[in-house]
mmCIF file of C-alpha atoms and ligand atoms in Angstrom:
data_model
loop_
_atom_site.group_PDB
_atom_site.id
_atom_site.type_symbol
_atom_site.label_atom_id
_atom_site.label_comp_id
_atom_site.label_asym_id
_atom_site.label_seq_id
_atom_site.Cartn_x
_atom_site.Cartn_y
_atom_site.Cartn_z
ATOM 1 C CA UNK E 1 -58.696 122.442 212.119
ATOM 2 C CA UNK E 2 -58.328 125.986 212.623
ATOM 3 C CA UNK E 3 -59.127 126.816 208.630
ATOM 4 C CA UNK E 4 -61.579 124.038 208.910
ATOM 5 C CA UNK E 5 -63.916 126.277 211.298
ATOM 6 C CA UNK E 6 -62.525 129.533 209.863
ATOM 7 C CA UNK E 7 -63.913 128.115 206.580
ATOM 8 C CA UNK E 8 -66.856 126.957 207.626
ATOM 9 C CA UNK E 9 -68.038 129.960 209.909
ATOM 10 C CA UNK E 10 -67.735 132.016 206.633
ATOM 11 C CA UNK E 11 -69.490 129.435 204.243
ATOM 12 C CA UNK E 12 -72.417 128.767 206.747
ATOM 13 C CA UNK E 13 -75.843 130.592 206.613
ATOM 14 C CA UNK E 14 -76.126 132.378 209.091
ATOM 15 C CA UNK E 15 -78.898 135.299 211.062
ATOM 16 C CA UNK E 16 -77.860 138.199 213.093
ATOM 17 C CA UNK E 17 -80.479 139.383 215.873
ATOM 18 C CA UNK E 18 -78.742 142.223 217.371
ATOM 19 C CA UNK E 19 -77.276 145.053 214.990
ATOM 20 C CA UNK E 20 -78.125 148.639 215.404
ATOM 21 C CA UNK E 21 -78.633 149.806 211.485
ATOM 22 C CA UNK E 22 -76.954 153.225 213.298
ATOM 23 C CA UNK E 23 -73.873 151.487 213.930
ATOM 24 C CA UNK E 24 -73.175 150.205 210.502
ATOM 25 C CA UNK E 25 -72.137 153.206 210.128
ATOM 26 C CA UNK E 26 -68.620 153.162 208.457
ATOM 27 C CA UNK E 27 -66.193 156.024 208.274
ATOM 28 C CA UNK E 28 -65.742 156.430 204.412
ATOM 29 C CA UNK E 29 -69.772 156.730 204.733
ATOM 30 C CA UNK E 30 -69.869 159.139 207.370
ATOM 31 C CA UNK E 31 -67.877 161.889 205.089
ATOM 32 C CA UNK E 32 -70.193 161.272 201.982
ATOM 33 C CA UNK E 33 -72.986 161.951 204.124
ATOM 34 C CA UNK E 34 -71.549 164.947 206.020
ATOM 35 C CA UNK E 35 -70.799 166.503 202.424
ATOM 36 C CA UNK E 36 -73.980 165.821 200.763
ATOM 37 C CA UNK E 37 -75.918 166.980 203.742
ATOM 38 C CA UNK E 38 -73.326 169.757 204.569
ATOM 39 C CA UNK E 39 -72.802 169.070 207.908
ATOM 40 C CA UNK E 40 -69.749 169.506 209.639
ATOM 41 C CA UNK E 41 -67.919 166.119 211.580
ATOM 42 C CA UNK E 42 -65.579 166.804 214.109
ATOM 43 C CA UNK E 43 -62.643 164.962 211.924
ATOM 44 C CA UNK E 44 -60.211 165.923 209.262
ATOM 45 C CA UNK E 45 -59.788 161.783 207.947
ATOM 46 C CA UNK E 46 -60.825 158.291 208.420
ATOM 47 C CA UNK E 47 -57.420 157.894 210.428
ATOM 48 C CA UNK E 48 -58.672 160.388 212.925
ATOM 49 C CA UNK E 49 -62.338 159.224 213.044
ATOM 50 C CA UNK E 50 -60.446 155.702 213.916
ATOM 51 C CA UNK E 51 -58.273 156.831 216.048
ATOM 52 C CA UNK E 52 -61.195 158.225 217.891
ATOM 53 C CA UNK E 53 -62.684 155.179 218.202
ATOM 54 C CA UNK E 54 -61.295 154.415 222.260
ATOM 55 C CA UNK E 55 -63.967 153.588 224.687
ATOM 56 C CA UNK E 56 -64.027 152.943 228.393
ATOM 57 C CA UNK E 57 -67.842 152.157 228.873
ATOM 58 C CA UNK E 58 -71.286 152.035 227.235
ATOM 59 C CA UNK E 59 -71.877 155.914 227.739
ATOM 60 C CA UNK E 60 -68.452 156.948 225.946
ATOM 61 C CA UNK E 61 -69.194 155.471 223.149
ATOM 62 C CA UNK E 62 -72.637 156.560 222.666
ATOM 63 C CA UNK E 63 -71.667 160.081 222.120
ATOM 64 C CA UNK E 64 -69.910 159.587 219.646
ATOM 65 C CA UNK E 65 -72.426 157.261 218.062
ATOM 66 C CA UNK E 66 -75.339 159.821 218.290
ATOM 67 C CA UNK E 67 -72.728 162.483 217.350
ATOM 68 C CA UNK E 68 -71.930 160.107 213.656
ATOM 69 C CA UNK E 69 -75.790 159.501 213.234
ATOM 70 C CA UNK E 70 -76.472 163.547 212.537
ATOM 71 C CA UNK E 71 -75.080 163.079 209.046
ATOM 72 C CA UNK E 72 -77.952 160.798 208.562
ATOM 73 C CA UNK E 73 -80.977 163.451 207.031
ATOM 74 C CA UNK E 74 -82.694 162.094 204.153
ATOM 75 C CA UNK E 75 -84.768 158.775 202.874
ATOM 76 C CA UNK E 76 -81.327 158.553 200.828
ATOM 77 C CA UNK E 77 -79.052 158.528 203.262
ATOM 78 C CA UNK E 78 -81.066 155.933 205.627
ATOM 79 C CA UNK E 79 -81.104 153.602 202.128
ATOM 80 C CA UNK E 80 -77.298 153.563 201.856
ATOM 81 C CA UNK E 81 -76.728 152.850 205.214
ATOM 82 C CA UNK E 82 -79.147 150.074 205.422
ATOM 83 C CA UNK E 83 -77.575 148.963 201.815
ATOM 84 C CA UNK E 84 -74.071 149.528 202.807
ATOM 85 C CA UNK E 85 -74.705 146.737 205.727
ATOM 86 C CA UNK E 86 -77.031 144.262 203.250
ATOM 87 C CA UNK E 87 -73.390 143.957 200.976
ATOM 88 C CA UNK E 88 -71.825 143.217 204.571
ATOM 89 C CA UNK E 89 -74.599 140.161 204.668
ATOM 90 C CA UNK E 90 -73.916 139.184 201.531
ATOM 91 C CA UNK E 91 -70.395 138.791 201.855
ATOM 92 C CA UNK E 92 -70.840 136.957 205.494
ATOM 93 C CA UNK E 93 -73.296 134.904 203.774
ATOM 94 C CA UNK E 94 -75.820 136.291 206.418
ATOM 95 C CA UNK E 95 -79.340 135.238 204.990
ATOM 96 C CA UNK E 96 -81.504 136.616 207.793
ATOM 97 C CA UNK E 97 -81.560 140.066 209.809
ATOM 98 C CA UNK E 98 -83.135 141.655 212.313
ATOM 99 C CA UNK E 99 -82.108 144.855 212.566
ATOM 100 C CA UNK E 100 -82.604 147.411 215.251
ATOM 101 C CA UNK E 101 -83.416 151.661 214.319
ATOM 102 C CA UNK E 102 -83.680 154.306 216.825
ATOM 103 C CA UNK E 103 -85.719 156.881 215.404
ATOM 104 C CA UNK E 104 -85.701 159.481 218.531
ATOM 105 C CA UNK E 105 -81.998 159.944 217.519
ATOM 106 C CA UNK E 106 -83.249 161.414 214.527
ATOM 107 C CA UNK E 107 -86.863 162.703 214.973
ATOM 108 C CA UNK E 108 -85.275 165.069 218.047
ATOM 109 C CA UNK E 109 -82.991 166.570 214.807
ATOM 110 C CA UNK E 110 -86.271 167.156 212.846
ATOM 111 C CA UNK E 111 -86.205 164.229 210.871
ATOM 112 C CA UNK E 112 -89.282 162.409 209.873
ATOM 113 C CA UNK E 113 -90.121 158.791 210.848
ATOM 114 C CA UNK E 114 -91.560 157.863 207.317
ATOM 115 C CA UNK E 115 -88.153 159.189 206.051
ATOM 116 C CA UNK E 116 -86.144 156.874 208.721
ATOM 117 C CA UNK E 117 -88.176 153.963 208.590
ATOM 118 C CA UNK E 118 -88.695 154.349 204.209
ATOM 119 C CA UNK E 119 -85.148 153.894 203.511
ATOM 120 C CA UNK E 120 -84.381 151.334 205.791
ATOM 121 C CA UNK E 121 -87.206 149.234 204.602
ATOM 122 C CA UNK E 122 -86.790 149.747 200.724
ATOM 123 C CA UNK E 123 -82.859 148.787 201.590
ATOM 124 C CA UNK E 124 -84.376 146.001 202.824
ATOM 125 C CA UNK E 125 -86.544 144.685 200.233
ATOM 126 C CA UNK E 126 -84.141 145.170 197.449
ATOM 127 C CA UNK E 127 -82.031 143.104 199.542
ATOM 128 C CA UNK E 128 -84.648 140.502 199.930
ATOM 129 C CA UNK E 129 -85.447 140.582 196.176
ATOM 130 C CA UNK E 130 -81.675 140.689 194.472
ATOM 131 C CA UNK E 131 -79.825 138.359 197.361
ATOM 132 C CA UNK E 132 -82.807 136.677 198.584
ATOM 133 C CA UNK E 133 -81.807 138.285 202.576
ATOM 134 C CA UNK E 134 -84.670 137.594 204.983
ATOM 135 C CA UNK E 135 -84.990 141.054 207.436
ATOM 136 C CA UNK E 136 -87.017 142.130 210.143
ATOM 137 C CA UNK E 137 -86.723 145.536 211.848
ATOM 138 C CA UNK E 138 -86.977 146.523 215.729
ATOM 139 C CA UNK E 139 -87.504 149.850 216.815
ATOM 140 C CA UNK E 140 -85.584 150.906 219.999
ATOM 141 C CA UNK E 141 -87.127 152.808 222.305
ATOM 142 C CA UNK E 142 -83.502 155.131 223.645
ATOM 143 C CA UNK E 143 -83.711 155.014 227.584
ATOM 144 C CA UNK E 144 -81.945 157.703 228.694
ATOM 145 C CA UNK E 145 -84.946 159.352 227.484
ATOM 146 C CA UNK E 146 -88.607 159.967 229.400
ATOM 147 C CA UNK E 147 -91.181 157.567 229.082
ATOM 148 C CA UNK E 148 -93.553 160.077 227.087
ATOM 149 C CA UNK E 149 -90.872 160.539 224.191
ATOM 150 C CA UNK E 150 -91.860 156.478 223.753
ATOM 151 C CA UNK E 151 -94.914 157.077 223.440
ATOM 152 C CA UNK E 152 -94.395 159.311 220.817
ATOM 153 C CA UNK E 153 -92.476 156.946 218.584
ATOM 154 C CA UNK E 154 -94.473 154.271 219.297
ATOM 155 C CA UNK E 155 -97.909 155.959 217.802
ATOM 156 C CA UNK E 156 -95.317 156.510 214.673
ATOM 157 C CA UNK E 157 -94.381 152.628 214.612
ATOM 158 C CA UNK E 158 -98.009 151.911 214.524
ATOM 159 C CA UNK E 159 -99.065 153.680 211.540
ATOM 160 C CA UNK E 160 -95.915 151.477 210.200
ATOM 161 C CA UNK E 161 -96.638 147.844 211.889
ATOM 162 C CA UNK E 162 -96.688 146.211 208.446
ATOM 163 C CA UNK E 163 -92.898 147.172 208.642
ATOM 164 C CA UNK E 164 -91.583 146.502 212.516
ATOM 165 C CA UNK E 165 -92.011 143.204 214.134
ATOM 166 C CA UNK E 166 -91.139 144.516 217.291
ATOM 167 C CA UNK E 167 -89.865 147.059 219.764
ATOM 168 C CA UNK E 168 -86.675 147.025 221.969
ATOM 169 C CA UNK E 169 -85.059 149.514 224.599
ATOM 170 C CA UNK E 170 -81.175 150.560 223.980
ATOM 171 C CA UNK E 171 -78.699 153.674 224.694
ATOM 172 C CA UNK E 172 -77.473 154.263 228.223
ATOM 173 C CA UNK E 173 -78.317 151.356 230.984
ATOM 174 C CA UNK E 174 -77.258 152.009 234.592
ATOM 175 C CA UNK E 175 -79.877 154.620 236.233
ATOM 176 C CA UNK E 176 -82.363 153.636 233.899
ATOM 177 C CA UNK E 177 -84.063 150.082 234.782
ATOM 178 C CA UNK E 178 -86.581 148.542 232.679
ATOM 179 C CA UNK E 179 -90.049 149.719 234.888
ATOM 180 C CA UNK E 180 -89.618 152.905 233.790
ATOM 181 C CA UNK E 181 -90.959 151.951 230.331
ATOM 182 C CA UNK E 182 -93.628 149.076 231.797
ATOM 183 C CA UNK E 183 -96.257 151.065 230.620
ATOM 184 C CA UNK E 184 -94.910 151.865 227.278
ATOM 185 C CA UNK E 185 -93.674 148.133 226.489
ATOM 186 C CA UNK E 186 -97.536 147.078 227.948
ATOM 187 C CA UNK E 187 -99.149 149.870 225.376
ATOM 188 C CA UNK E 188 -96.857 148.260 222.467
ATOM 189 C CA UNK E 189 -97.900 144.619 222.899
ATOM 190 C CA UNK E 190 -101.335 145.893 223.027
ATOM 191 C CA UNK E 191 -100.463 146.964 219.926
ATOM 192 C CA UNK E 192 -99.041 143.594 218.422
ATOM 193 C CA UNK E 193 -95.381 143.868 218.722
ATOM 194 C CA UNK E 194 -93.104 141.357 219.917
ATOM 195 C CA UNK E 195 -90.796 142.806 222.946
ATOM 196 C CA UNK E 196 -86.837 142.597 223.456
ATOM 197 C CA UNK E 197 -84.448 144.876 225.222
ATOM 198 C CA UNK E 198 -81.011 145.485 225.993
ATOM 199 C CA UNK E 199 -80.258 144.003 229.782
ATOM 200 C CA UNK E 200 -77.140 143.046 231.868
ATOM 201 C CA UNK E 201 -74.810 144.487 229.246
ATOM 202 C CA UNK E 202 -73.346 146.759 231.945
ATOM 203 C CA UNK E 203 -76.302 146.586 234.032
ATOM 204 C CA UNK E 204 -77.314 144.217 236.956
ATOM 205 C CA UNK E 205 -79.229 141.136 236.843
ATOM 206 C CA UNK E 206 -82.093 142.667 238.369
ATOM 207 C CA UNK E 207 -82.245 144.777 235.048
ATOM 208 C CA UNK E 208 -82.969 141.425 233.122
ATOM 209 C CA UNK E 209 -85.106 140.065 236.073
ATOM 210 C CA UNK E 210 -87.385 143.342 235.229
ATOM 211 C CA UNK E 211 -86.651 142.747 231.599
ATOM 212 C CA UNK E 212 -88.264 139.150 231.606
ATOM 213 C CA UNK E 213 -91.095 139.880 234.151
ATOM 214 C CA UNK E 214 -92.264 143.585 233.672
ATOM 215 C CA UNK E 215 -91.429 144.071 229.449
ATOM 216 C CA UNK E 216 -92.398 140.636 228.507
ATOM 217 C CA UNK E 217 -89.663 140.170 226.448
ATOM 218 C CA UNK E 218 -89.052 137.224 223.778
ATOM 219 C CA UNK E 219 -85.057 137.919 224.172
ATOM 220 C CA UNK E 220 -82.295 139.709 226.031
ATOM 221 C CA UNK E 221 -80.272 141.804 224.210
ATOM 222 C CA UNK E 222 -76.258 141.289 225.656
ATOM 223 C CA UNK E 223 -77.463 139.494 229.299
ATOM 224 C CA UNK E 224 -73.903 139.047 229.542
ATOM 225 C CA UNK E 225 -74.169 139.654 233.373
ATOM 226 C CA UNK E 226 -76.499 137.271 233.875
ATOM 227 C CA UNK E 227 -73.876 134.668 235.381
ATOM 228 C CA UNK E 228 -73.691 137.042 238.268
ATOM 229 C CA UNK E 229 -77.699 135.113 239.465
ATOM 230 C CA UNK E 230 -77.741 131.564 239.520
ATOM 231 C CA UNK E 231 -81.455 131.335 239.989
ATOM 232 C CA UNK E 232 -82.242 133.721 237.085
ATOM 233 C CA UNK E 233 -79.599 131.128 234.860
ATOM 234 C CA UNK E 234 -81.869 128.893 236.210
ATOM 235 C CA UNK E 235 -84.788 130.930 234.768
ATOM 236 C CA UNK E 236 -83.608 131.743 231.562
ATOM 237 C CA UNK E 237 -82.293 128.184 231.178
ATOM 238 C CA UNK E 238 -85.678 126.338 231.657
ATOM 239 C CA UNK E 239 -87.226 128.920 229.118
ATOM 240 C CA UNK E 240 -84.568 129.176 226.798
ATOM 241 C CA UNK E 241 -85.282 133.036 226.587
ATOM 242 C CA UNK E 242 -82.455 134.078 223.862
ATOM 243 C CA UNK E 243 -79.058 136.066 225.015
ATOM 244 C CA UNK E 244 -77.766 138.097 221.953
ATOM 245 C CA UNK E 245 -74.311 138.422 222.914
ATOM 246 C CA UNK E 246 -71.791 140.415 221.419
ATOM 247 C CA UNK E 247 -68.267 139.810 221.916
ATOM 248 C CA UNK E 248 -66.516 142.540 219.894
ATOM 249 C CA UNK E 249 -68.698 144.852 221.406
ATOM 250 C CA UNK E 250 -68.263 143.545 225.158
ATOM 251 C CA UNK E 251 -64.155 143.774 224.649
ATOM 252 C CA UNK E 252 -64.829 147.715 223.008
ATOM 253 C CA UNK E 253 -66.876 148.768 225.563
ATOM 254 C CA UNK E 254 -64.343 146.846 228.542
ATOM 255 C CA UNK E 255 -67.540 144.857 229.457
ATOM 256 C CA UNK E 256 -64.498 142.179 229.486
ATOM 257 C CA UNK E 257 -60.723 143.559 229.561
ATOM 258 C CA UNK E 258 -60.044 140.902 226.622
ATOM 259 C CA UNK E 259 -61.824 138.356 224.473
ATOM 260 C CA UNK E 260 -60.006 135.293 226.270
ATOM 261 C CA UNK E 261 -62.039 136.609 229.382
ATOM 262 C CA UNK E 262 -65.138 136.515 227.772
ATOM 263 C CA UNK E 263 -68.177 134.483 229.693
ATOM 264 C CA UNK E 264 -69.576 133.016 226.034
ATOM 265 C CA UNK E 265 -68.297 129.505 226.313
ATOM 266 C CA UNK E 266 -69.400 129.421 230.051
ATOM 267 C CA UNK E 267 -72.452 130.444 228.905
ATOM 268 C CA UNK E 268 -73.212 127.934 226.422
ATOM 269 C CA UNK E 269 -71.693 124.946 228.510
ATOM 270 C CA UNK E 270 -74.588 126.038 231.191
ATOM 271 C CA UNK E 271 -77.370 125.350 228.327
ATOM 272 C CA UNK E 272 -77.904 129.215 228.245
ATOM 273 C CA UNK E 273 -79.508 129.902 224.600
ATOM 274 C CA UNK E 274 -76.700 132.224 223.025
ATOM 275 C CA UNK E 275 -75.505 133.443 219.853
ATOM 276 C CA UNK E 276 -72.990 135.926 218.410
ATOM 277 C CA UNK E 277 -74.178 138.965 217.096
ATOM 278 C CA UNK E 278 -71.914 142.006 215.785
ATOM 279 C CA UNK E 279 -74.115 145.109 217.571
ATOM 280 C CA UNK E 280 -72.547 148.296 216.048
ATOM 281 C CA UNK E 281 -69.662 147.114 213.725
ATOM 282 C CA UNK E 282 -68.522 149.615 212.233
ATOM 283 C CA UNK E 283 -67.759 151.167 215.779
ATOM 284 C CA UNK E 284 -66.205 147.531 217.425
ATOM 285 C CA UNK E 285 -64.081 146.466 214.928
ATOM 286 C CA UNK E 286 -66.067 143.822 212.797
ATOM 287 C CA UNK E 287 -68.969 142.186 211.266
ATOM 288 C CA UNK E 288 -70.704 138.675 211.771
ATOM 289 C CA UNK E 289 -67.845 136.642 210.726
ATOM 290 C CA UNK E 290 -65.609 138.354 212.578
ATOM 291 C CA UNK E 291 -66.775 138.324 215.619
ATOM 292 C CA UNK E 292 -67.336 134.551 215.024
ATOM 293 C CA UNK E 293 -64.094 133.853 213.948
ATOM 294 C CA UNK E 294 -62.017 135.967 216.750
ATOM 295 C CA UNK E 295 -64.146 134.487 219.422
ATOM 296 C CA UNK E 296 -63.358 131.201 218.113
ATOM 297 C CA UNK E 297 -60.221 131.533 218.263
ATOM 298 C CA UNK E 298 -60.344 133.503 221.614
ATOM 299 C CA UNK E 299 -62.118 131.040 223.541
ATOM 300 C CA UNK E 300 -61.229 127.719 221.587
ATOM 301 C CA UNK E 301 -65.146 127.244 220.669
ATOM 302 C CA UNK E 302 -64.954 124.120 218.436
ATOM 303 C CA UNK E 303 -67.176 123.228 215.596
ATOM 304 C CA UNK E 304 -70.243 121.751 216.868
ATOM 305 C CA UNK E 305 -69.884 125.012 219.129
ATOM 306 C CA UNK E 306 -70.186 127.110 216.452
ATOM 307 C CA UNK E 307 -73.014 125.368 214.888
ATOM 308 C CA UNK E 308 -74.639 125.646 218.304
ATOM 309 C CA UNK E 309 -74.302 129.548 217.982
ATOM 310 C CA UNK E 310 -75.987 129.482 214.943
ATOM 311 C CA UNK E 311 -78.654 127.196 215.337
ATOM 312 C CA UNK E 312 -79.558 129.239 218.086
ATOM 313 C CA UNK E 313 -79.882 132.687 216.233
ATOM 314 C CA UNK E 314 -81.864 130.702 213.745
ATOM 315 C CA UNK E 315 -84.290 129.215 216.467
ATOM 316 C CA UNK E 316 -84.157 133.065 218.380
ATOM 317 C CA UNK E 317 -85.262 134.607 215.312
ATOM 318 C CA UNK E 318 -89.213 136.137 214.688
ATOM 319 C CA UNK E 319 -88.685 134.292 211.315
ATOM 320 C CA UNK E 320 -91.974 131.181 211.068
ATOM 321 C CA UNK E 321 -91.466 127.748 212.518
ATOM 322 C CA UNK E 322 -90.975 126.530 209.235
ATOM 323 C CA UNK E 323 -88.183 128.903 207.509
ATOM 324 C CA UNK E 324 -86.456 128.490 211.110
ATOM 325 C CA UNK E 325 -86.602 124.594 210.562
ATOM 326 C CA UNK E 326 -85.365 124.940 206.820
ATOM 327 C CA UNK E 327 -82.312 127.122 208.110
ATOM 328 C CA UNK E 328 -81.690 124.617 210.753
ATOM 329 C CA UNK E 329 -81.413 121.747 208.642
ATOM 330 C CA UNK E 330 -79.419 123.054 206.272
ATOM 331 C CA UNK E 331 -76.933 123.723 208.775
ATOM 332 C CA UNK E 332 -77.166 120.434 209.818
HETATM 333 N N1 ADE K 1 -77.024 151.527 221.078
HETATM 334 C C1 ADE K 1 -76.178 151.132 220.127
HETATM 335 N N2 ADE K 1 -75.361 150.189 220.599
HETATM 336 C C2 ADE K 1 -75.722 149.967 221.888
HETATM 337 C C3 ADE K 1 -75.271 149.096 222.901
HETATM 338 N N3 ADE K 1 -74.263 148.247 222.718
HETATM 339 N N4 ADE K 1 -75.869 149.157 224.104
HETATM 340 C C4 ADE K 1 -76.873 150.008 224.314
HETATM 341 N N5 ADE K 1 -77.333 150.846 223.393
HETATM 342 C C5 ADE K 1 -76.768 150.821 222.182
HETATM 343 ZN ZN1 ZN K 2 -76.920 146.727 221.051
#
């Protein structure tokens, strides 16, 4: 039974909603990059970059993730990333992405946003034309930043809207609650985009609370500390606003001390609209399947579980009704 969903978790279509293009970012990579750009990485080897890979919360991680992302400089480099991760999807048999970019992590080290946001989306549509990979791409607004940096990006996103769906809110979560980007997240569905954000990863419930009723948004990124509220389970329940959890990432980042003590099945058993999503792989030891697979095997999830998980990233998705009910059926 145990090959059975093994097997079928890596045959399956399936769509990933939360993945930071940033944290794709694999080792081997990291050291082209850093020699073609000549800049200089803190490590002698892939061993030691690995090695260095020990977190005890959200924050120590992060600087080492913006540290990585300064070998990232030209429309070149942002392609192979973005490519790099679309031969991840292919092998998962992921068929449809949404895939987040934080562009003040590179505009603060002079790089352009046409550069970013060009070689992510002609990754994208090469992807799209050669595998047939459906893609959308969020831009994250980085918190720990002020509220006028937003602004800034977000009058770049709008000369791009053809190419970003939607906005989102990411980096560092405790001191910085949602209100202090209302305004920005009211200017950007002014604008037309759809709204999501990072919430109750480490953060309180409150922090989703705001999330919901001050940023509008169509889904919470992590929300894994939602369990902590009943009445705001009861909210998200009755409208099935999407949690993109990430279970790899919640063990890394000692969210949870160990997958067997992660709140996923709980969640799903209350009706709570989940999936599994792989957040910053290359960082939290695996992609799509993975993640799938361990926390099957972590938690006992059985198969209509599983299909559950993916239905729901399907039906989460910005993708049309229609495409979402073509998905859906298939997995059926
Ligand atoms: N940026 C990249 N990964 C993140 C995460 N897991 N939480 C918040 N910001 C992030
Ligand atoms: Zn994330």
């Amino acid at each position: 039974m145990r090959n059975q969903i093994s097997n079928f978790i890596k045959n399956v279509p399936k769509a990933e909603l939360h993945l930071h293009i940033e944290g794709t970012l694999e080792p081997e990579l990291m050291f082209k990059l850093a020699k073609r750009n000549n800049i200089f990485i803190p490590y002698k080897n892939v061993e030691e970059v690995k090695s260095a890979y020990k977190f005890k919360n959200l924050d120590s991680f992060l600087d080492i993730y913006y540290q990585s992302s300064k070998v990232l400089i030209t429309e070149e480099d942002f392609f192979d990333l973005t490519w790099a991760y679309l031969l991840k999807c292919k092998e998962d048999n992921i068929v449809h992405t949404e895939i987040f970019f934080d562009p003040q992590a590179h505009i603060d080290r002079g790089v352009s946003f046409e550069i970013i946001i060009n070689g992510i989306n002609n990754a994208l549509k090469k992807a799209n034309f050669e595998f047939g990979i459906s893609s959308k791409i969020i831009m994250c607004f980085l918190r720990h930043l002020e509220e006028d940096s937003g602004f800034n990006v977000l009058n770049d996103a709008i000369k791009h809207k053809d190419k970003i769906i939607g906005v989102g809110l990411d980096s560092s979560e405790i001191g910085n609650p949602p209100k202090k980007f209302e305004k920005l997240f009211n200017k950007a569905i002014e604008e037309g985009f759809l709204t999501v954000a990072h919430a109750g990863e480490e953060g309180p419930p409150e922090y989703i609370w705001d999330c919901i009723n001050l940023l509008k948004v169509k889904r919470i990124d992590h929300g894994v500390q939602c369990l902590k509220d009943d009445k705001l389970v009861e909210e998200l329940i009755k409208k099935q606003i999407p949690l993109t959890v990430c279970p790899l990432s919640n063990v890394k980042l000692c969210v949870f001390d160990n997958l067997k003590n992660h709140n996923l099945k709980k969640m799903l058993i209350r009706g709570l609209r989940v999936m599994v999503n792989s957040d910053d792989p290359a960082y939290f030891g695996g992609y799509l399947n993975q993640n799938l697979i361990e926390t099957h095997l972590a938690l006992n999830l059985k198969l209509e579980d599983i299909k559950n998980l993916i239905i729901n990233s399907f039906k989460s998705s910005f993708l049309d009704d229609d495409k979402k009910n073509e998905w859906i059926e298939k997995i059926n």
